[in-house]
Amino acid sequence: MYKEVSNLVELLEVRASQTPQNRAYTFLLDWESLEKPVTYQELANRAKAIASKLQSLNFKGQRAILVYGNEQEFVEGFFAALYAGVIPVPVYPPMKESAINNILSIMTVTETNLILTSSDTASKMKAFIPE
């Protein structure tokens, strides 16, 4: 029996402590093959590790743009933001150079100066940023 929770972080904490080896999600690589399932404990641990870094940088109460492609790191980054008290603002990664301007506009409107992304997506984004 699960205790009553009031937010997603509490829910993940309850699941990670009561059913740590149960599957939190399985990331689909395509419609036919599956990547290794991620347990509640694994998700909580990964999110807390990222959140720890965010907390050390004093981003609590601020917004973070989450720029992830079709990657399981999105879920980790989303929960990390919640753990750190950061407001996640998910956006699609840029597929062409003009999309960088969309992200910059969102950052301006939301008064955001933090981007969370994976190394793969960051590499793709760098191709669109003039030096």
XYZ file of N, CA, C and O in Angstrom:
524
model
N 0.843 -1.177 0.000
C 0.000 0.000 0.000
C 0.887 1.238 0.000
O 1.795 1.365 0.803
N 0.642 2.132 -0.932
C 1.405 3.359 -1.034
C 0.818 4.444 -0.152
O -0.389 4.545 0.004
N 1.694 5.274 0.413
C 1.213 6.403 1.193
C 0.745 7.489 0.235
O 1.134 7.525 -0.930
N -0.069 8.398 0.736
C -0.559 9.491 -0.083
C 0.596 10.469 -0.354
O 1.379 10.783 0.545
N 0.693 10.913 -1.589
C 1.758 11.835 -1.976
C 1.142 13.088 -2.595
O 0.011 13.063 -3.075
N 1.910 14.172 -2.590
C 1.371 15.423 -3.119
C 2.096 15.917 -4.371
O 1.690 16.918 -4.949
N 3.176 15.229 -4.785
C 3.869 15.656 -6.005
C 4.645 14.481 -6.606
O 4.745 13.413 -6.000
N 5.194 14.690 -7.778
C 5.887 13.612 -8.487
C 7.163 13.159 -7.794
O 7.507 11.977 -7.835
N 7.881 14.073 -7.163
C 9.101 13.692 -6.450
C 8.763 12.754 -5.295
O 9.417 11.727 -5.100
N 7.741 13.095 -4.536
C 7.321 12.215 -3.434
C 6.893 10.855 -3.970
O 7.216 9.826 -3.376
N 6.181 10.845 -5.077
C 5.740 9.574 -5.668
C 6.943 8.726 -6.079
O 6.995 7.532 -5.780
N 7.918 9.339 -6.729
C 9.111 8.582 -7.117
C 9.847 8.074 -5.884
O 10.307 6.931 -5.862
N 9.950 8.889 -4.856
C 10.620 8.466 -3.619
C 9.910 7.275 -2.978
O 10.552 6.320 -2.528
N 8.591 7.309 -2.949
C 7.825 6.195 -2.372
C 8.051 4.935 -3.195
O 8.334 3.869 -2.649
N 7.954 5.067 -4.514
C 8.143 3.894 -5.376
C 9.570 3.369 -5.270
O 9.798 2.162 -5.244
N 10.549 4.257 -5.213
C 11.952 3.828 -5.124
C 12.241 3.142 -3.795
O 13.082 2.250 -3.734
N 11.542 3.529 -2.746
C 11.797 2.893 -1.446
C 10.962 1.625 -1.255
O 11.442 0.664 -0.674
N 9.733 1.609 -1.759
C 8.870 0.449 -1.534
C 8.989 -0.618 -2.613
O 8.823 -1.798 -2.320
N 9.243 -0.206 -3.844
C 9.364 -1.164 -4.958
C 10.553 -0.763 -5.841
O 10.382 -0.464 -7.023
N 11.767 -0.755 -5.285
C 12.924 -0.223 -6.008
C 13.249 -0.944 -7.313
O 13.755 -0.323 -8.242
N 12.959 -2.234 -7.395
C 13.310 -2.991 -8.596
C 12.187 -3.062 -9.623
O 12.373 -3.633 -10.704
N 11.044 -2.469 -9.318
C 9.963 -2.428 -10.307
C 10.312 -1.437 -11.413
O 11.008 -0.455 -11.185
N 9.783 -1.690 -12.573
C 10.070 -0.861 -13.736
C 9.344 0.475 -13.638
O 8.127 0.526 -13.501
N 10.105 1.559 -13.744
C 9.517 2.898 -13.803
C 9.070 3.180 -15.237
O 7.987 3.712 -15.469
N 9.910 2.809 -16.194
C 9.563 2.952 -17.606
C 10.534 2.138 -18.441
O 11.587 1.723 -17.964
N 10.170 1.916 -19.690
C 11.056 1.306 -20.666
C 11.119 2.247 -21.845
O 10.089 2.642 -22.388
N 12.320 2.651 -22.200
C 12.497 3.571 -23.313
C 12.460 2.788 -24.612
O 13.201 1.822 -24.786
N 11.600 3.199 -25.547
C 11.488 2.529 -26.839
C 12.467 3.130 -27.829
O 12.431 4.328 -28.099
N 13.345 2.296 -28.362
C 14.263 2.756 -29.399
C 13.534 2.915 -30.721
O 13.786 3.824 -31.481
N 12.655 1.999 -31.002
C 11.779 2.065 -32.164
C 10.550 1.233 -31.811
O 10.371 0.849 -30.667
N 9.719 0.973 -32.739
C 8.467 0.267 -32.419
C 8.652 -1.227 -32.207
O 7.727 -1.908 -31.830
N 9.848 -1.744 -32.454
C 10.043 -3.174 -32.323
C 11.051 -3.596 -31.267
O 11.008 -4.721 -30.798
N 11.978 -2.733 -30.906
C 12.986 -3.129 -29.933
C 12.918 -2.230 -28.707
O 12.528 -1.084 -28.790
N 13.298 -2.787 -27.581
C 13.252 -2.050 -26.328
C 14.647 -1.856 -25.779
O 15.507 -2.707 -25.926
N 14.850 -0.729 -25.130
C 16.075 -0.532 -24.388
C 15.854 -1.117 -23.001
O 14.732 -1.377 -22.592
N 16.920 -1.277 -22.251
C 16.833 -1.821 -20.894
C 15.831 -1.012 -20.067
O 15.888 0.211 -20.023
N 14.926 -1.697 -19.401
C 13.979 -0.985 -18.540
C 14.716 -0.256 -17.411
O 15.784 -0.687 -16.971
N 14.157 0.835 -16.966
C 14.725 1.615 -15.874
C 13.841 1.428 -14.649
O 12.629 1.628 -14.716
N 14.454 1.038 -13.548
C 13.683 0.816 -12.316
C 13.479 2.143 -11.585
O 14.137 3.147 -11.869
N 12.572 2.109 -10.619
C 12.329 3.308 -9.811
C 13.598 3.739 -9.084
O 13.906 4.932 -9.020
N 14.353 2.777 -8.572
C 15.579 3.114 -7.859
C 16.607 3.744 -8.789
O 17.256 4.734 -8.439
N 16.769 3.172 -9.987
C 17.717 3.734 -10.958
C 17.323 5.157 -11.352
O 18.179 6.048 -11.406
N 16.051 5.369 -11.621
C 15.581 6.698 -11.996
C 15.807 7.696 -10.866
O 16.318 8.795 -11.091
N 15.459 7.307 -9.648
C 15.652 8.203 -8.506
C 17.136 8.526 -8.321
O 17.498 9.691 -8.110
N 17.998 7.539 -8.429
C 19.432 7.765 -8.254
C 20.001 8.690 -9.325
O 20.783 9.602 -9.026
N 19.628 8.459 -10.577
C 20.127 9.301 -11.671
C 19.619 10.737 -11.525
O 20.372 11.696 -11.703
N 18.342 10.874 -11.211
C 17.764 12.208 -11.060
C 18.401 12.956 -9.888
O 18.708 14.152 -9.990
N 18.656 12.268 -8.791
C 19.276 12.905 -7.624
C 20.708 13.339 -7.915
O 21.155 14.377 -7.431
N 21.432 12.564 -8.707
C 22.810 12.934 -9.048
C 22.830 14.231 -9.854
O 23.644 15.128 -9.595
N 21.925 14.353 -10.815
C 21.837 15.580 -11.614
C 21.340 16.728 -10.737
O 21.857 17.848 -10.797
N 20.350 16.448 -9.913
C 19.779 17.471 -9.030
C 20.827 18.022 -8.077
O 20.843 19.222 -7.774
N 21.712 17.177 -7.616
C 22.771 17.606 -6.711
C 23.637 18.683 -7.368
O 24.000 19.681 -6.734
N 23.950 18.476 -8.632
C 24.750 19.468 -9.366
C 23.956 20.772 -9.509
O 24.505 21.855 -9.298
N 22.686 20.675 -9.838
C 21.853 21.874 -9.973
C 21.779 22.631 -8.649
O 21.858 23.858 -8.622
N 21.643 21.897 -7.560
C 21.571 22.533 -6.244
C 22.880 23.228 -5.902
O 22.877 24.318 -5.329
N 23.995 22.617 -6.271
C 25.295 23.232 -5.969
C 25.506 24.517 -6.760
O 26.285 25.374 -6.363
N 24.790 24.667 -7.865
C 24.889 25.868 -8.688
C 23.829 26.912 -8.326
O 23.712 27.938 -8.991
N 23.037 26.617 -7.299
C 22.015 27.556 -6.791
C 20.964 27.950 -7.832
O 20.683 29.129 -8.011
N 20.370 26.953 -8.480
C 19.324 27.218 -9.456
C 17.918 27.015 -8.894
O 16.944 27.097 -9.632
N 17.785 26.764 -7.612
C 16.469 26.516 -7.018
C 15.542 27.701 -7.290
O 15.920 28.854 -7.144
N 14.319 27.383 -7.707
C 13.314 28.397 -7.993
C 13.405 28.982 -9.385
O 12.518 29.721 -9.801
N 14.466 28.655 -10.112
C 14.617 29.161 -11.470
C 14.073 28.149 -12.474
O 13.770 27.012 -12.131
N 13.979 28.576 -13.714
C 13.517 27.699 -14.784
C 14.716 27.109 -15.519
O 15.769 27.733 -15.597
N 14.507 25.920 -16.067
C 15.525 25.272 -16.899
C 14.857 24.781 -18.178
O 13.812 24.135 -18.130
N 15.465 25.136 -19.296
C 15.001 24.619 -20.579
C 15.525 23.190 -20.702
O 16.721 22.945 -20.541
N 14.643 22.253 -20.950
C 15.030 20.857 -21.163
C 14.993 20.591 -22.657
O 13.922 20.608 -23.266
N 16.169 20.407 -23.253
C 16.273 20.169 -24.692
C 16.791 18.758 -24.890
O 17.985 18.496 -24.734
N 15.894 17.867 -25.173
C 16.259 16.467 -25.386
C 15.586 15.963 -26.647
O 14.446 16.315 -26.932
N 16.285 15.125 -27.363
C 15.688 14.437 -28.494
C 14.901 13.256 -27.952
O 14.451 13.257 -26.806
N 14.784 12.261 -28.764
C 14.088 11.049 -28.361
C 15.049 10.228 -27.499
O 15.621 9.251 -27.945
N 15.223 10.682 -26.244
C 16.235 10.108 -25.362
C 15.648 9.837 -23.981
O 14.834 10.612 -23.492
N 16.117 8.788 -23.350
C 15.641 8.489 -22.002
C 16.143 9.513 -20.995
O 15.575 9.667 -19.922
N 17.193 10.258 -21.336
C 17.716 11.277 -20.425
C 16.698 12.375 -20.138
O 16.815 13.078 -19.140
N 15.702 12.528 -21.001
C 14.667 13.526 -20.742
C 13.987 13.263 -19.402
O 13.788 14.172 -18.600
N 13.616 12.019 -19.160
C 12.920 11.665 -17.918
C 13.822 11.957 -16.720
O 13.377 12.524 -15.719
N 15.095 11.608 -16.831
C 16.047 11.870 -15.744
C 16.204 13.372 -15.504
O 16.215 13.828 -14.364
N 16.336 14.145 -16.578
C 16.474 15.590 -16.457
C 15.233 16.241 -15.884
O 15.325 17.166 -15.069
N 14.067 15.748 -16.286
C 12.809 16.289 -15.781
C 12.710 16.076 -14.269
O 12.442 17.012 -13.511
N 12.948 14.848 -13.827
C 12.890 14.568 -12.391
C 14.009 15.269 -11.635
O 13.812 15.717 -10.500
N 15.179 15.394 -12.239
C 16.277 16.115 -11.594
C 15.880 17.555 -11.316
O 16.147 18.090 -10.232
N 15.250 18.183 -12.290
C 14.792 19.557 -12.093
C 13.812 19.626 -10.923
O 13.927 20.501 -10.058
N 12.870 18.697 -10.886
C 11.893 18.691 -9.793
C 12.569 18.483 -8.442
O 12.257 19.172 -7.469
N 13.498 17.547 -8.378
C 14.228 17.300 -7.129
C 14.972 18.560 -6.667
O 15.051 18.845 -5.482
N 15.542 19.302 -7.616
C 16.356 20.471 -7.289
C 15.524 21.732 -7.057
O 16.075 22.778 -6.750
N 14.210 21.618 -7.218
C 13.365 22.801 -7.052
C 13.446 23.742 -8.242
O 13.189 24.932 -8.140
N 13.822 23.192 -9.403
C 13.923 23.949 -10.643
C 12.681 23.660 -11.479
O 12.188 22.538 -11.508
N 12.174 24.681 -12.161
C 10.970 24.532 -12.975
C 11.369 24.073 -14.379
O 12.028 24.819 -15.108
N 10.993 22.842 -14.773
C 11.383 22.346 -16.098
C 10.508 22.936 -17.203
O 9.290 23.017 -17.066
N 11.156 23.366 -18.301
C 10.461 23.896 -19.472
C 10.926 23.072 -20.673
O 11.952 23.382 -21.281
N 10.210 21.986 -20.999
C 10.644 21.129 -22.111
C 10.437 21.806 -23.471
O 9.418 22.451 -23.701
N 11.438 21.681 -24.331
C 11.331 22.158 -25.707
C 11.940 21.103 -26.631
O 12.781 20.314 -26.218
N 11.500 21.119 -27.878
C 12.061 20.203 -28.857
C 13.467 20.652 -29.231
O 13.735 21.854 -29.308
N 14.354 19.717 -29.489
C 15.694 20.118 -29.937
C 15.624 20.708 -31.336
O 14.738 20.356 -32.118
N 16.548 21.588 -31.652
C 16.524 22.211 -32.986
C 16.881 21.197 -34.073
O 17.793 20.405 -33.914
N 16.133 21.244 -35.139
C 16.414 20.375 -36.279
C 17.100 21.158 -37.394
O 17.630 20.585 -38.327
N 17.039 22.486 -37.290
C 17.710 23.347 -38.258
C 18.143 24.621 -37.548
O 17.725 24.894 -36.422
N 18.972 25.387 -38.198
C 19.589 26.556 -37.575
C 18.569 27.544 -37.007
O 18.753 28.084 -35.917
N 17.477 27.768 -37.720
C 16.486 28.749 -37.260
C 15.816 28.339 -35.947
O 15.308 29.191 -35.214
N 15.844 27.058 -35.633
C 15.209 26.586 -34.396
C 15.967 27.046 -33.159
O 15.389 27.142 -32.075
N 17.248 27.341 -33.286
C 18.017 27.870 -32.154
C 17.389 29.180 -31.693
O 17.295 29.457 -30.504
N 16.938 29.998 -32.651
C 16.292 31.266 -32.296
C 15.024 31.033 -31.487
O 14.703 31.823 -30.598
N 14.301 29.950 -31.787
C 13.102 29.625 -31.004
C 13.473 29.331 -29.556
O 12.801 29.788 -28.630
N 14.526 28.566 -29.361
C 14.969 28.245 -28.002
C 15.417 29.511 -27.279
O 15.070 29.732 -26.119
N 16.160 30.367 -27.979
C 16.598 31.625 -27.368
C 15.406 32.508 -27.011
O 15.402 33.162 -25.960
N 14.376 32.513 -27.849
C 13.161 33.283 -27.555
C 12.450 32.735 -26.324
O 12.004 33.498 -25.463
N 12.357 31.429 -26.235
C 11.724 30.804 -25.068
C 12.519 31.144 -23.809
O 11.947 31.448 -22.763
N 13.836 31.120 -23.932
C 14.674 31.462 -22.774
C 14.440 32.904 -22.334
O 14.393 33.196 -21.143
N 14.266 33.794 -23.292
C 14.013 35.203 -22.971
C 12.651 35.371 -22.300
O 12.546 36.009 -21.247
N 11.631 34.781 -22.895
C 10.268 34.913 -22.363
C 10.155 34.301 -20.969
O 9.498 34.858 -20.092
N 10.792 33.162 -20.750
C 10.692 32.474 -19.462
C 11.768 32.914 -18.472
O 11.833 32.391 -17.361
N 12.608 33.865 -18.898
C 13.700 34.360 -18.055
C 14.573 33.210 -17.546
O 14.852 33.073 -16.362
N 14.998 32.395 -18.499
C 15.776 31.197 -18.201
C 17.222 31.363 -18.662
O 17.465 31.850 -19.760
N 18.155 30.941 -17.827
C 19.563 30.968 -18.237
C 20.228 29.611 -18.034
O 21.439 29.519 -17.927
N 19.412 28.559 -18.001
C 19.918 27.206 -17.796
C 19.304 26.276 -18.822
O 18.091 26.290 -19.027
N 20.146 25.464 -19.464
C 19.678 24.441 -20.400
C 20.159 23.097 -19.903
O 21.339 22.922 -19.608
N 19.251 22.145 -19.801
C 19.608 20.753 -19.526
C 19.430 19.982 -20.828
O 18.400 20.082 -21.476
N 20.443 19.203 -21.175
C 20.383 18.413 -22.388
C 21.374 17.269 -22.284
O 22.169 17.207 -21.348
N 21.329 16.379 -23.239
C 22.285 15.273 -23.285
C 23.488 15.688 -24.131
O 23.432 16.669 -24.873
N 24.558 14.938 -24.034
C 25.744 15.253 -24.837
C 25.451 15.098 -26.326
O 25.944 15.883 -27.135
N 24.610 14.130 -26.699
C 24.254 13.950 -28.113
C 23.510 15.169 -28.648
O 23.828 15.687 -29.713
N 22.515 15.625 -27.904
C 21.732 16.775 -28.350
C 22.581 18.036 -28.331
O 22.492 18.867 -29.238
N 23.434 18.186 -27.332
C 24.313 19.363 -27.268
C 25.220 19.411 -28.494
O 25.425 20.483 -29.077
N 25.758 18.277 -28.904
C 26.622 18.227 -30.082
C 25.856 18.656 -31.327
O 26.374 19.407 -32.156
N 24.638 18.197 -31.456
C 23.821 18.566 -32.621
C 23.494 20.063 -32.594
O 23.477 20.714 -33.637
N 23.233 20.604 -31.401
C 22.902 22.019 -31.298
C 24.098 22.898 -31.638
O 23.943 23.965 -32.222
N 25.299 22.461 -31.259
C 26.510 23.250 -31.535
C 26.697 23.498 -33.030
O 27.240 24.518 -33.423
N 26.224 22.575 -33.847
C 26.350 22.726 -35.294
C 25.562 23.929 -35.793
O 25.873 24.491 -36.843
N 24.542 24.345 -35.041
C 23.682 25.464 -35.465
C 24.087 26.791 -34.851
O 23.524 27.817 -35.191
N 25.028 26.780 -33.925
C 25.419 28.014 -33.245
C 26.651 28.583 -33.930
O 27.698 27.923 -33.981
N 26.561 29.811 -34.433
C 27.732 30.395 -35.074
C 28.845 30.679 -34.078
O 28.574 31.019 -32.926
N 30.070 30.513 -34.496
C 31.212 30.741 -33.604
C 31.625 32.190 -33.585
O 31.380 32.968 -34.392
